[in-house]
Coordinates of C-alpha atoms in Angstrom, one line a residue:
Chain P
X1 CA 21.6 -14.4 45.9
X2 CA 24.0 -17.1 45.4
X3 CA 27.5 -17.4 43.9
X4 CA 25.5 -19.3 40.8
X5 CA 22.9 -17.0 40.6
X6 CA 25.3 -14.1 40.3
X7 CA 27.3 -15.5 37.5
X8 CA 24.2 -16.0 35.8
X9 CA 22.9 -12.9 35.6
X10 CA 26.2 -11.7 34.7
X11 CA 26.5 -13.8 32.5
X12 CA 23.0 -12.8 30.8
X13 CA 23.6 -9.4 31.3
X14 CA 26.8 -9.5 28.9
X15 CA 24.8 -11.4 26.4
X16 CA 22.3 -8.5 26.8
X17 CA 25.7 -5.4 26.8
X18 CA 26.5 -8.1 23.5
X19 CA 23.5 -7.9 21.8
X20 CA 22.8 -3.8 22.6
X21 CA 26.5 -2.9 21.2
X22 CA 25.5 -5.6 18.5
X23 CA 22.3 -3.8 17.3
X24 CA 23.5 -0.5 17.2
X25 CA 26.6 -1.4 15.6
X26 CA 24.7 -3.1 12.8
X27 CA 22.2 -0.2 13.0
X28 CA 24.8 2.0 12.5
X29 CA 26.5 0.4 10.3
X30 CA 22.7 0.4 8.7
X31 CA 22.5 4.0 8.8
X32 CA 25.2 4.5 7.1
X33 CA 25.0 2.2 4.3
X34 CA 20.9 3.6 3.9
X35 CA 22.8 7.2 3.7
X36 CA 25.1 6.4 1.2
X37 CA 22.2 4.9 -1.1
X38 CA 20.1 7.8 -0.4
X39 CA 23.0 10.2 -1.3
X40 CA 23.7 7.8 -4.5
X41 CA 20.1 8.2 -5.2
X42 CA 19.5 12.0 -4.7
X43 CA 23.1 12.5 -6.6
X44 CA 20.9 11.0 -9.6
X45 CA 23.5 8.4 -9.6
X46 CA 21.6 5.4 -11.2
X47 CA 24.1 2.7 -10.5
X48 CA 24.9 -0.4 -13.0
X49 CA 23.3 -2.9 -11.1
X50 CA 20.7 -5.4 -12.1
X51 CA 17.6 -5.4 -11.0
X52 CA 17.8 -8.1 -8.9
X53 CA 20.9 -6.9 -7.1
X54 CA 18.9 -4.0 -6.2
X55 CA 16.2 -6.1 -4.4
X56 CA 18.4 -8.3 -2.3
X57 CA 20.6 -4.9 -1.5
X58 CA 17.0 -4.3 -0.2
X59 CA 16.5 -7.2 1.8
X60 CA 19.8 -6.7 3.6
X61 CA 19.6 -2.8 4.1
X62 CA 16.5 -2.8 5.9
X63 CA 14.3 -5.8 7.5
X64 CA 11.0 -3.3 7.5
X65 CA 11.9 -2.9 3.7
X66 CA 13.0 -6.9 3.4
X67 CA 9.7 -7.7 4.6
X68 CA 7.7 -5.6 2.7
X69 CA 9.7 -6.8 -0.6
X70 CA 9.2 -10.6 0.8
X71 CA 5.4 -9.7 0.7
X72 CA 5.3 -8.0 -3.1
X73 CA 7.4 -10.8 -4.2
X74 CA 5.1 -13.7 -2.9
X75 CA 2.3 -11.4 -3.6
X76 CA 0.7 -12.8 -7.0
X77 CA 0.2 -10.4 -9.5
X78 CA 2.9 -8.0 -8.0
X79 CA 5.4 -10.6 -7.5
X80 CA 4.7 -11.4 -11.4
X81 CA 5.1 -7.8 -12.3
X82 CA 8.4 -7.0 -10.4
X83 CA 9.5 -10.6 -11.8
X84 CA 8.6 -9.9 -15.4
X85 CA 10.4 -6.2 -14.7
X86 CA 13.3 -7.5 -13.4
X87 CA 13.5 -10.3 -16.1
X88 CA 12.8 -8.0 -19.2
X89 CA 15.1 -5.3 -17.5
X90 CA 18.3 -7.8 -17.4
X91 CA 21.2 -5.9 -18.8
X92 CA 19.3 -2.1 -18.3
X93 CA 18.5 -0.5 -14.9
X94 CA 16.2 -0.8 -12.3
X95 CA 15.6 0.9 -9.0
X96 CA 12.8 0.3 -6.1
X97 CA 12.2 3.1 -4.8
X98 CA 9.9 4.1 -1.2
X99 CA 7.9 6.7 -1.4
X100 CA 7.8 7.0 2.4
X101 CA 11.5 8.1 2.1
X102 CA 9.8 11.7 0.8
X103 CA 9.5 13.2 -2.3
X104 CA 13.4 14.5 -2.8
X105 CA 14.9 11.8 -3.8
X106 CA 12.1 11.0 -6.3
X107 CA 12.4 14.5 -8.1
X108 CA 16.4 14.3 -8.2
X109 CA 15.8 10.9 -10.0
X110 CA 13.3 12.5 -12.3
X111 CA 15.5 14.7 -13.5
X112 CA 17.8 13.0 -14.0
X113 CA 15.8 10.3 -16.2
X114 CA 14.0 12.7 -18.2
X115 CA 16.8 15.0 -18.9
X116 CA 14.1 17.4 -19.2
X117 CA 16.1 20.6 -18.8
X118 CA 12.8 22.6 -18.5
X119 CA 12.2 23.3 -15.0
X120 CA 8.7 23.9 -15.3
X121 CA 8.0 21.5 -17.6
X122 CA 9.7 19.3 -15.5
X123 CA 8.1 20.4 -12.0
X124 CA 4.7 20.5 -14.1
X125 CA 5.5 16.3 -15.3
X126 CA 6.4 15.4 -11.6
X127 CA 3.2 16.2 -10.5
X128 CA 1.5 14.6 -12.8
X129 CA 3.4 11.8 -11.5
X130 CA 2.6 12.6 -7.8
X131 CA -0.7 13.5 -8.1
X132 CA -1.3 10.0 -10.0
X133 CA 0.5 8.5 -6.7
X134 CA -1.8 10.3 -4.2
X135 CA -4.9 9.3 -6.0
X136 CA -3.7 5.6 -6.0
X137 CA -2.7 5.3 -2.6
X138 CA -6.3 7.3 -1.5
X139 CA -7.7 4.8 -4.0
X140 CA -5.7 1.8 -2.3
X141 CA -6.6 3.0 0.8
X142 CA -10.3 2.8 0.2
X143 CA -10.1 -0.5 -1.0
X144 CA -9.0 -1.3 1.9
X145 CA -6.9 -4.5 0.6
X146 CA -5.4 -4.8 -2.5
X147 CA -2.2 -3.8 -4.9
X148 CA -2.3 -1.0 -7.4
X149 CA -0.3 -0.9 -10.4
X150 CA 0.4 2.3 -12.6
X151 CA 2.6 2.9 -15.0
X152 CA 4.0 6.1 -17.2
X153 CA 6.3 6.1 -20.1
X154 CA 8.1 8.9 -20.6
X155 CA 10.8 9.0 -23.3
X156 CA 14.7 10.1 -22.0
X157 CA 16.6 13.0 -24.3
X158 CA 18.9 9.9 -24.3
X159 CA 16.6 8.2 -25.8
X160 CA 15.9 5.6 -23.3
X161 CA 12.4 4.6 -22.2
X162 CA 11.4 5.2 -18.9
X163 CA 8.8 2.9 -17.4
X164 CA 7.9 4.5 -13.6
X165 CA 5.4 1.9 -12.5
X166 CA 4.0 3.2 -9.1
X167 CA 3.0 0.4 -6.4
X168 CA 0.9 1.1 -3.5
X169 CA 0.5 -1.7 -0.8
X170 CA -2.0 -0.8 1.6
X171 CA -1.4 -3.8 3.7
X172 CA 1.5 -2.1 5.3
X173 CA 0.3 1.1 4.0
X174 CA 3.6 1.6 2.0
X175 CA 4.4 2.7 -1.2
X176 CA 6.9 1.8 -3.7
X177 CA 7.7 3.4 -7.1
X178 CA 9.9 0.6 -9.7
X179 CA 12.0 2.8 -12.1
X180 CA 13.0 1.2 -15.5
X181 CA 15.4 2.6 -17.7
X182 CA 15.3 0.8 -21.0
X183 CA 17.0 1.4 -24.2
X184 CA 14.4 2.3 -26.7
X185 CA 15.6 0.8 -29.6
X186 CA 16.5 -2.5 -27.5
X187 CA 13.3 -2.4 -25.7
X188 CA 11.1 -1.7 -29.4
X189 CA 13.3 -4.5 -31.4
X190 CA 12.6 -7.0 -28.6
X191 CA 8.8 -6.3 -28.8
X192 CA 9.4 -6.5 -32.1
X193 CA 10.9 -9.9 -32.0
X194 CA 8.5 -11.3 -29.5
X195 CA 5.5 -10.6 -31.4
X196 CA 6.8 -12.3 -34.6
X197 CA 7.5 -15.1 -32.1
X198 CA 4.1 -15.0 -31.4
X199 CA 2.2 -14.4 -34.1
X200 CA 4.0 -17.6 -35.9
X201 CA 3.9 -19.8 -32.7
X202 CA 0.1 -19.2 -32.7
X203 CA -0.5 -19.7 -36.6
X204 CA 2.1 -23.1 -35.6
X205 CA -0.3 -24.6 -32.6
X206 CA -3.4 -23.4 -34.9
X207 CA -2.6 -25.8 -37.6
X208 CA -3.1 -29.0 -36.2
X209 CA -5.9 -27.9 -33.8
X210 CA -7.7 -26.9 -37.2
X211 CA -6.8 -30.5 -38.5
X212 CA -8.5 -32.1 -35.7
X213 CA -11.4 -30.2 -35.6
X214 CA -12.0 -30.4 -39.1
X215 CA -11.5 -34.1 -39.2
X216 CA -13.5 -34.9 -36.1
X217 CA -16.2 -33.3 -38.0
X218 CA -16.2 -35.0 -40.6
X219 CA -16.1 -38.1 -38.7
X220 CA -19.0 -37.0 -36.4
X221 CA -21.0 -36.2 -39.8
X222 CA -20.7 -39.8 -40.9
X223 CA -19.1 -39.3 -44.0
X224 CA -16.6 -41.4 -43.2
X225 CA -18.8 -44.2 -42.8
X226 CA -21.3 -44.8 -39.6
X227 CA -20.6 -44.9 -36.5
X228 CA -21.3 -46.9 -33.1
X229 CA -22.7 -45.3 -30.7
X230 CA -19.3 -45.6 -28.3
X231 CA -17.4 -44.8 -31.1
X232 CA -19.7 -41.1 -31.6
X233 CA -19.4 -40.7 -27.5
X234 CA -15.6 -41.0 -27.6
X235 CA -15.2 -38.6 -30.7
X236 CA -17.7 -36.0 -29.3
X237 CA -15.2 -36.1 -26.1
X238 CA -12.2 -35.4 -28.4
X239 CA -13.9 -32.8 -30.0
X240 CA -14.9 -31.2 -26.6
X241 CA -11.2 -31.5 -25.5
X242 CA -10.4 -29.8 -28.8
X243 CA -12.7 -27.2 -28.4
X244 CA -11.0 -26.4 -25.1
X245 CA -7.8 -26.4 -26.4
X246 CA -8.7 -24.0 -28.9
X247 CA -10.2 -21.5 -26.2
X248 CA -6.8 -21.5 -24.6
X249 CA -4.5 -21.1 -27.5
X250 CA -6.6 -18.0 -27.7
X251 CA -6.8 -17.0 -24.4
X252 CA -3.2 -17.1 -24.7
X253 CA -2.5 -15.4 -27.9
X254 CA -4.5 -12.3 -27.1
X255 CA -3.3 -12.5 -23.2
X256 CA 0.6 -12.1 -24.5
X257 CA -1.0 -9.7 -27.1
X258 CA -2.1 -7.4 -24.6
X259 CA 0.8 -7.9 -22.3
X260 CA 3.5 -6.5 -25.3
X261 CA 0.9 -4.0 -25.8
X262 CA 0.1 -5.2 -29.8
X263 CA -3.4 -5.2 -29.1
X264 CA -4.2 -3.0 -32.5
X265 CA -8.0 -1.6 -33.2
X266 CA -8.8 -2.2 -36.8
X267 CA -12.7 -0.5 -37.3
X268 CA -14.9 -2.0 -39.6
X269 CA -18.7 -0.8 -40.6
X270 CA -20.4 -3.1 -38.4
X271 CA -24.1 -3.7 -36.4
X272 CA -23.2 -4.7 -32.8
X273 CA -26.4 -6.6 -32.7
X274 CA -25.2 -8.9 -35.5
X275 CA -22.2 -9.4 -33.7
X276 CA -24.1 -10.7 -30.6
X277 CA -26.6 -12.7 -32.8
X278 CA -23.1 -14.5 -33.8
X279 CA -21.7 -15.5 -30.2
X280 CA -25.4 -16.4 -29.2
X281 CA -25.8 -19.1 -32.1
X282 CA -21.8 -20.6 -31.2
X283 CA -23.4 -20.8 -27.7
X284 CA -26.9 -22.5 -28.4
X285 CA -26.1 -25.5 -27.8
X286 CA -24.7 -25.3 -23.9
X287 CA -27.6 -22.8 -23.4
X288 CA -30.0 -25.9 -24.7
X289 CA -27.8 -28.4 -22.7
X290 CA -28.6 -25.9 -19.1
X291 CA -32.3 -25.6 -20.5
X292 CA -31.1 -21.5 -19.8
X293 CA -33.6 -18.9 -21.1
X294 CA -32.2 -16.5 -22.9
X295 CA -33.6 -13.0 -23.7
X296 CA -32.0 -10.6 -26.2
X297 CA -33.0 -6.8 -25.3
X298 CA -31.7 -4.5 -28.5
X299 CA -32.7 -0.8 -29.3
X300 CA -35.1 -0.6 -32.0
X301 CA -32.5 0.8 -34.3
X302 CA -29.9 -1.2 -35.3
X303 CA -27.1 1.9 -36.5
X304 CA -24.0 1.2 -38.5
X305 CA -21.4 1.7 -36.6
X306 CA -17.7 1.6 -36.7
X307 CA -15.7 -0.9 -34.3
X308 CA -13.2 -3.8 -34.0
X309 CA -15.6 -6.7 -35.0
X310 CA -12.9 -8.9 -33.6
X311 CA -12.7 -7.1 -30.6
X312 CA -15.9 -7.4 -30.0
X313 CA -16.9 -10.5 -30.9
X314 CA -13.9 -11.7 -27.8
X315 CA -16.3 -9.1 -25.3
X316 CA -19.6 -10.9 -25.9
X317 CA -17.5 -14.3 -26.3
X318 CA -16.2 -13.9 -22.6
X319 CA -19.3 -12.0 -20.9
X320 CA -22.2 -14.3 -22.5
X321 CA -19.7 -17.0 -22.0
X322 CA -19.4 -16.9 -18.2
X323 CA -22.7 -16.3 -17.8
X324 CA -23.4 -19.4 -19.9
X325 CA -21.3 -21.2 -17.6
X326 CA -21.7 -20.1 -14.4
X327 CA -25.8 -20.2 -14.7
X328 CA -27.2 -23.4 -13.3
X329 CA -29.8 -25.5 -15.2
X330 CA -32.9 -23.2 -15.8
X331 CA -31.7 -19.8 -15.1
X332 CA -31.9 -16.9 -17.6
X333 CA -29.7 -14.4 -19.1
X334 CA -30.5 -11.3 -20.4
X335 CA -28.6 -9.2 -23.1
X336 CA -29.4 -5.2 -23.5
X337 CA -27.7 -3.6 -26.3
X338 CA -28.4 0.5 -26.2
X339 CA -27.2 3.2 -28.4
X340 CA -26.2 6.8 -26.9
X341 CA -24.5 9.3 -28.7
X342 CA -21.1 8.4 -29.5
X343 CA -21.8 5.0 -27.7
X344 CA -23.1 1.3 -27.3
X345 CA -24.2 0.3 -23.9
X346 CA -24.5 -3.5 -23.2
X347 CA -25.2 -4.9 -20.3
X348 CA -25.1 -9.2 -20.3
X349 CA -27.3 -10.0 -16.5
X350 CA -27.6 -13.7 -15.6
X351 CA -29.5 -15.8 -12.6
X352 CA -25.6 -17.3 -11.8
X353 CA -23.3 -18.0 -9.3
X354 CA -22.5 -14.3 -8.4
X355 CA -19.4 -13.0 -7.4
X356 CA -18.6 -13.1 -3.9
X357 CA -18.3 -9.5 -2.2
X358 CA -14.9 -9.7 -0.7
X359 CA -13.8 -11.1 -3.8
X360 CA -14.8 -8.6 -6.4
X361 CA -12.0 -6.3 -6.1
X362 CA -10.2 -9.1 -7.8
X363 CA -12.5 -10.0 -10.9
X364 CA -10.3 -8.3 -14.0
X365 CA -6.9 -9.4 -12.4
X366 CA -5.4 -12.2 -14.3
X367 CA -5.9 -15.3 -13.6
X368 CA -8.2 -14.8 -11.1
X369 CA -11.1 -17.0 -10.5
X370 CA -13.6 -16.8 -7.4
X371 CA -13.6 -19.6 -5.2
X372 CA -17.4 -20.3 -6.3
X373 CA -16.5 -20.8 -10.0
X374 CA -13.7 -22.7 -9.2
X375 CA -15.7 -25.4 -7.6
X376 CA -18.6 -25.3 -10.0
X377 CA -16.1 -24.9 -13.2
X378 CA -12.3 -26.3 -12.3
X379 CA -11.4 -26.6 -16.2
X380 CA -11.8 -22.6 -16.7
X381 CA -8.4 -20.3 -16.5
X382 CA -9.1 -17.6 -15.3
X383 CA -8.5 -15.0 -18.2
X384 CA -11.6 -14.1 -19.7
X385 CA -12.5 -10.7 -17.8
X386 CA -8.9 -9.6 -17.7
X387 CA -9.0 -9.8 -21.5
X388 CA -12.2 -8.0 -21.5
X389 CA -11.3 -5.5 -19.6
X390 CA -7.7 -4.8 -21.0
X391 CA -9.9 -4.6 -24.5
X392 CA -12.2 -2.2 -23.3
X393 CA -9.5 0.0 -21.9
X394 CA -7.3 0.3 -25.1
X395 CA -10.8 0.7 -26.5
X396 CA -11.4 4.0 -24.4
X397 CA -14.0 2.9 -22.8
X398 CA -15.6 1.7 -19.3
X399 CA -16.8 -1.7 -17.8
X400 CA -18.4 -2.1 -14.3
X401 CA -20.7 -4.8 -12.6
X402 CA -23.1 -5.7 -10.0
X403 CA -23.1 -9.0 -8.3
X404 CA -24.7 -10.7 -5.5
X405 CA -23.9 -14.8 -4.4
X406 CA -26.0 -17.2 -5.3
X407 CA -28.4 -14.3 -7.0
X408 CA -26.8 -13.2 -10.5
X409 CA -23.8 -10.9 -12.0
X410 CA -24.7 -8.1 -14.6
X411 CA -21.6 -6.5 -16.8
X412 CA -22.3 -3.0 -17.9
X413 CA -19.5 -2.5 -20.5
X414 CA -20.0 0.8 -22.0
X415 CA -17.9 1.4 -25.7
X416 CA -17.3 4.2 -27.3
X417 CA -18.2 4.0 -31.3
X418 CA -18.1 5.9 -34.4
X419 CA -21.0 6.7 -37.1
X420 CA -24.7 5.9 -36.6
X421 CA -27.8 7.3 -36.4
X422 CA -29.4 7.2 -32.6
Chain S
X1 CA -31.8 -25.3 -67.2
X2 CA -28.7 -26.8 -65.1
X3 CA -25.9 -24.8 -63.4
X4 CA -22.6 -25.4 -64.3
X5 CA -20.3 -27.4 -61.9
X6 CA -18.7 -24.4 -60.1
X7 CA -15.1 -24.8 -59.8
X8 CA -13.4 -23.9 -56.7
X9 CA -9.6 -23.3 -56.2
X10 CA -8.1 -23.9 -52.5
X11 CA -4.4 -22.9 -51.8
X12 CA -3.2 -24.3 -48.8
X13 CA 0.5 -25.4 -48.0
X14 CA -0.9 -27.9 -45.3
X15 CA -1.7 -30.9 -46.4
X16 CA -4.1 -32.0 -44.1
X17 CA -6.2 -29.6 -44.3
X18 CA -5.8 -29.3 -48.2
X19 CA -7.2 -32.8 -48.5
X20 CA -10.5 -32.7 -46.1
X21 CA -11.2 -29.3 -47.9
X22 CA -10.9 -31.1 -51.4
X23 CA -12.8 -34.1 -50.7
X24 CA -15.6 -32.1 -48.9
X25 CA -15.9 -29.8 -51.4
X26 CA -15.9 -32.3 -54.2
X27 CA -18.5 -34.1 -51.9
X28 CA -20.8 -31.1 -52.4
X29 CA -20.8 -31.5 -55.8
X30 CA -18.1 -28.9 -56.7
X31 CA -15.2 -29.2 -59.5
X32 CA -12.0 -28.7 -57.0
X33 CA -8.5 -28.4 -57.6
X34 CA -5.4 -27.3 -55.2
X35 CA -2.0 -25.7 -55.2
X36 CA 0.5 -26.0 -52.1
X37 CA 1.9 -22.4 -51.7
X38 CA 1.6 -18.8 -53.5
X39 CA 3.2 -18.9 -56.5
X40 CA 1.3 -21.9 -58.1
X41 CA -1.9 -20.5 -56.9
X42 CA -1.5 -17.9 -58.7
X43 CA -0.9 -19.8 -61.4
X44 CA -3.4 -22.4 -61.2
X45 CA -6.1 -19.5 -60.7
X46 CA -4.9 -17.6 -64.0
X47 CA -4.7 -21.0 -66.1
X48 CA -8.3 -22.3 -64.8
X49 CA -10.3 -19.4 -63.8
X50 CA -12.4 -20.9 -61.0
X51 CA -15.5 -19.3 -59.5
X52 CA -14.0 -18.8 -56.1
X53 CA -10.6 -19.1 -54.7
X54 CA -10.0 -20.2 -50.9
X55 CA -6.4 -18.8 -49.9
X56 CA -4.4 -19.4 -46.9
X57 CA -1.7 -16.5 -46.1
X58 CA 1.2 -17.9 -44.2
X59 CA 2.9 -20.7 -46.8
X60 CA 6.4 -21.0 -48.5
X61 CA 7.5 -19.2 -51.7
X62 CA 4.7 -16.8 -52.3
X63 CA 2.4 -15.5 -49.3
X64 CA -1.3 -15.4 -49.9
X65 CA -1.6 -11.5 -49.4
X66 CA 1.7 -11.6 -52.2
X67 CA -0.8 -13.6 -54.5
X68 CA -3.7 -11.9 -53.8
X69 CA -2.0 -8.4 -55.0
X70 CA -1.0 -10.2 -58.2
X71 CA -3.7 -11.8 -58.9
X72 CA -5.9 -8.7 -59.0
X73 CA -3.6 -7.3 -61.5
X74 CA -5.0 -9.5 -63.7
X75 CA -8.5 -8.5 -65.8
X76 CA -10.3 -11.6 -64.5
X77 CA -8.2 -12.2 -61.2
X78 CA -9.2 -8.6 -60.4
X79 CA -12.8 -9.5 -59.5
X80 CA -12.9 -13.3 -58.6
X81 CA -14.2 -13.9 -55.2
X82 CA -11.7 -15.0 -52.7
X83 CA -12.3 -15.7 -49.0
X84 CA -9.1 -15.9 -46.9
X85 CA -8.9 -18.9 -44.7
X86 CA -6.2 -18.5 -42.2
X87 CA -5.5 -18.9 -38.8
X88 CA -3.4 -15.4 -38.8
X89 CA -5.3 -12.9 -36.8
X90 CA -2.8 -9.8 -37.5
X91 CA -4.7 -6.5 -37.6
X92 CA -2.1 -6.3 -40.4
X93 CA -3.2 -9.3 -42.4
X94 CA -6.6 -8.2 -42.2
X95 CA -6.0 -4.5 -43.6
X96 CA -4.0 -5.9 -46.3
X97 CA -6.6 -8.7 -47.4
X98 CA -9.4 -5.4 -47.4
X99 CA -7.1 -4.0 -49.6
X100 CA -7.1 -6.5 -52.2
X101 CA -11.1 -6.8 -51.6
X102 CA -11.4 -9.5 -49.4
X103 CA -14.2 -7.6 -46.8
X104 CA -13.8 -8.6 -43.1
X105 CA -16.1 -11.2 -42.9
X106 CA -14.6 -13.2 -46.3
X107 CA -11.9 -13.3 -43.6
X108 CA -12.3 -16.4 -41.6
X109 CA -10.2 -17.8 -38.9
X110 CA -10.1 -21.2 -39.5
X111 CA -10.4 -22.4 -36.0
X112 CA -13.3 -20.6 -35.6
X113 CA -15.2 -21.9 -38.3
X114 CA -16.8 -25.8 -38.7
X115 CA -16.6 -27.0 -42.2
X116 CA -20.1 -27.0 -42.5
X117 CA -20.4 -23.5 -42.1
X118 CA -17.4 -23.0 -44.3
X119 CA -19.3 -25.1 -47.2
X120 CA -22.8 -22.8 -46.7
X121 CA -20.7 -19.5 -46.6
X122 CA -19.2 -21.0 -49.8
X123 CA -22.8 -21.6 -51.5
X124 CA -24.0 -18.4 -49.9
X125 CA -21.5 -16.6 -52.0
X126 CA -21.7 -18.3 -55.2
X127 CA -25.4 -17.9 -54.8
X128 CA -26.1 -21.3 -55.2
X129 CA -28.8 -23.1 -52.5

């Protein structure tokens, strides 16, 4: 070995002593930094940070837990949810917690945000709470891909909401739990003011939509005078723009409805099949347009029954509306309305696109469209079956499907009603 | 024997939409007159006594739900038919219109409805073909 080679290796070899002293004192110095959150945490100190703070002290503590927080961040609809979390939390406190790190520190910080000086009703809540985490990460699991989301309430002696919203990633089989300590009050008057917000900025956009519908009508009617035929052609494409827009302004209203949790159930006397007839004549003419077949399956009996028209009128407008959509020319759908007890069963089949199968776990997220629809629909937004489904939840009840490409999609949506004979 | 013109009342602060109400229903054949919030709605409908009154909720000085309470104080005002035309969707709005007798579907959201159908649902209820 030569004088050259020698000083080389020497010199890599510091660079190596360099970078080994290096890495443990920064893991050290990592150590002791993770202890003194983990102590801060199982003290059931809840530090004033923001909720932000807490994610880049994240980053920085721990590149497994850096990377993992990269991922929910760029990760769609968890990304949106910490976002929206950490936005809405500003001034009130946050804190990421990972599971992995064991149960202690999660049932210090329990008790210490539900001030629930019962021991067994305290023990008895917490594993409620665990329980609900080991089913969603089994669940997770078993889905093999994909990002739960679960969230509990439970109200502070304080006063002050807490929102525990369990995340499981299975990607890298890790789980996180958010904790958000809100101030009631703070939390219920800003809920308040967002839905005024809304409510007026809908009934604001509304107006002149209604204006040009209405006028484009009447223009389309001829009573304005007759029209040429490029002069019908150009109105019946403002009117199909308008149509659209309409759609999305309510899309959007009952999307940021659902989201501030106003979605309120106002039951009326009402025949479900009545309600269907209604969506079915709104639709005739793109079923007529598709040359689609359309066959209406109903019970015998046609009960009385008590439900959110409204509510319903939004599930048959989405489900008969995709299938309306994503049927080509000549296909057929079918629509099966059953009574049991205490129920309605309807199932809406079609001859469509179908969903793709590794793309189904993903059909009620929002704004979610398969890459099919996408190509064979690119106006469409993706919030249809996220409303439905977020409407048959705070209804009670249940909504599946079955889907094959290029065969057909069925929606079984199963609601739970009151009154009727069956 | 001949029907008598049917007079309509529509209260409506916009007035766009006042105006393409007015001359299509006038168009039709009925006897229309307007008022641009609450409070002279109410008393247009107690001076003329139409056979129907359309009522928007949201508008300034009096709110349509405001009106319709006080208008079914009256003797007549208590059972003239009145549809709601709105484009407020609050479960709120809804239970209050109920209230006053205005069942669900004399609740129409004006986006979803085409003036046509507006016009029949109009005719429906006066009973007139």
């Amino acid at each position: 070995m030569n004088t050259k080679a020698k000083v080389q290796l020497t010199a890599a070899f510091s660079i190596l002593l360099a970078i080994g002293i290096g890495a443990m004192l920064f893991f050290a110095a990592r150590q002791q930094k993770e202890a003194s959150v983990k102590r801060s945490i199982t003290d059931g100190v809840i530090r004033e940070v923001s909720a932000l703070n807490v994610i880049t002290y994240n980053f920085l503590l721990d590149p497994t837990v850096a990377e993992r927080t990269r991922w929910i961040l760029k990760h769609e609809s968890i990304g949106a949810f910490l976002r929206s979390a950490v936005f809405n939390a500003s001034s009130e406190q946050i804190v990421l917690y990972d599971l992995k790190e064991g149960h202690q520190g999660l049932k210090a910080i329990f008790t210490q945000l539900t001030g629930e000086p019962d021991l067994a009703r305290r023990n008895q809540l917490l594993g409620q709470l665990l329980a609900e985490t080991r089913t969603m990460v089994a669940d997770a699991f078993r889905l093999a891909k994909g990002v739960e989301r679960e969230e509990a309430a439970i109200l502070h002696r304080s006063g002050a909401l807490i929102i525990i919203a369990l995340i499981v990633i299975t990607g890298s089989m890790m789980g996180f739990a958010v904790f958000l300590l809100m101030n009631l009050a703070k939390w219920q008057e800003a809920k308040r003011a967002r839905n005024e917000f809304i409510a007026l900025a809908t009934h604001r956009i509304r107006t002149p939509l209604s204006a040009a519908k209405w006028y484009t009508e009447v223009l389309l009617a001829g009573d304005a005078g007759p029209l040429r035929r490029a002069q019908r052609d150009y109105l019946e494409k403002i009117e199909y723009s308008n149509e659209r827009l309409i759609a999305l302004v309510n899309d959007l209203l009952i999307t940021a409805r659902i989201e501030i949790s106003t979605l309120i159930m106002q039951s009326e006397p009402l025949q479900v099949q009545e309600i269907a007839s209604q969506v079915i004549h709104a639709l005739t003419l793109a079923i007529k347009e598709k040359k689609l077949k359309i066959e209406e399956r109903y019970s015998r009996a046609a009960p009385m029954v008590e439900f959110d028209p409204e509510f319903l009128r939004i599930i048959f407008h989405h489900l008969l509306g995709n299938a309306v959509k994503y049927t080509p020319p000549g296909g057929k759908i079918t629509l099966a309305i059953s009574f049991k007890k205490g129920a309605v069963v309807i199932a809406v089949s079609d001859t469509g696109l179908g969903i793709p199968q590794d793309q189904q776990a993903r059909v009620f997220t929002k704004l979610f469209r398969a890459d099919n629809v996408r190509k064979a629909d690119p106006d469409g937004v993706g919030l249809g079956l996220y409303i439905v489904k977020a409407i048959v939840d705070r209804a009670g009840g249940s909504i599946r499907f079955e889907s094959k490409e290029r065969e057909g999609t069925t929606f079984y949506v199963t609601l739970p009603v009151a009154g009727g004979q069956y | 024997m001949e029907e008598a013109v049917k007079k309509i009342l529509i209260v409506e602060d916009e007035t766009l939409l006042r105006e393409i109400f007015k001359t299509q229903l006038a168009r039709e054949g009925f006897s229309v007159f307007t008022a641009a919030d609450g409070a002279a709605g109410l008393a247009e409908a107690l001076a003329r006594q139409p056979d129907l009154i359309l009522l928007d909720l949201l508008m300034p000085k009096m709110d349509g739900i405001t009106m319709l309470k006080a208008l079914r104080q009256d003797q007549w005002g208590a059972r003239v038919p009145v549809m709601v035309l709105t484009n407020l969707s609050d479960a709120a709005a809804v239970a209050a219109a109920k209230e006053s007798g205005v069942a669900y579907q004399d609740y129409l959201m004006k986006l979803d409805w085409k003036l046509e159908d507006i016009v029949k649902k109009i005719k429906d209820k006066l009973s007139l073909k």
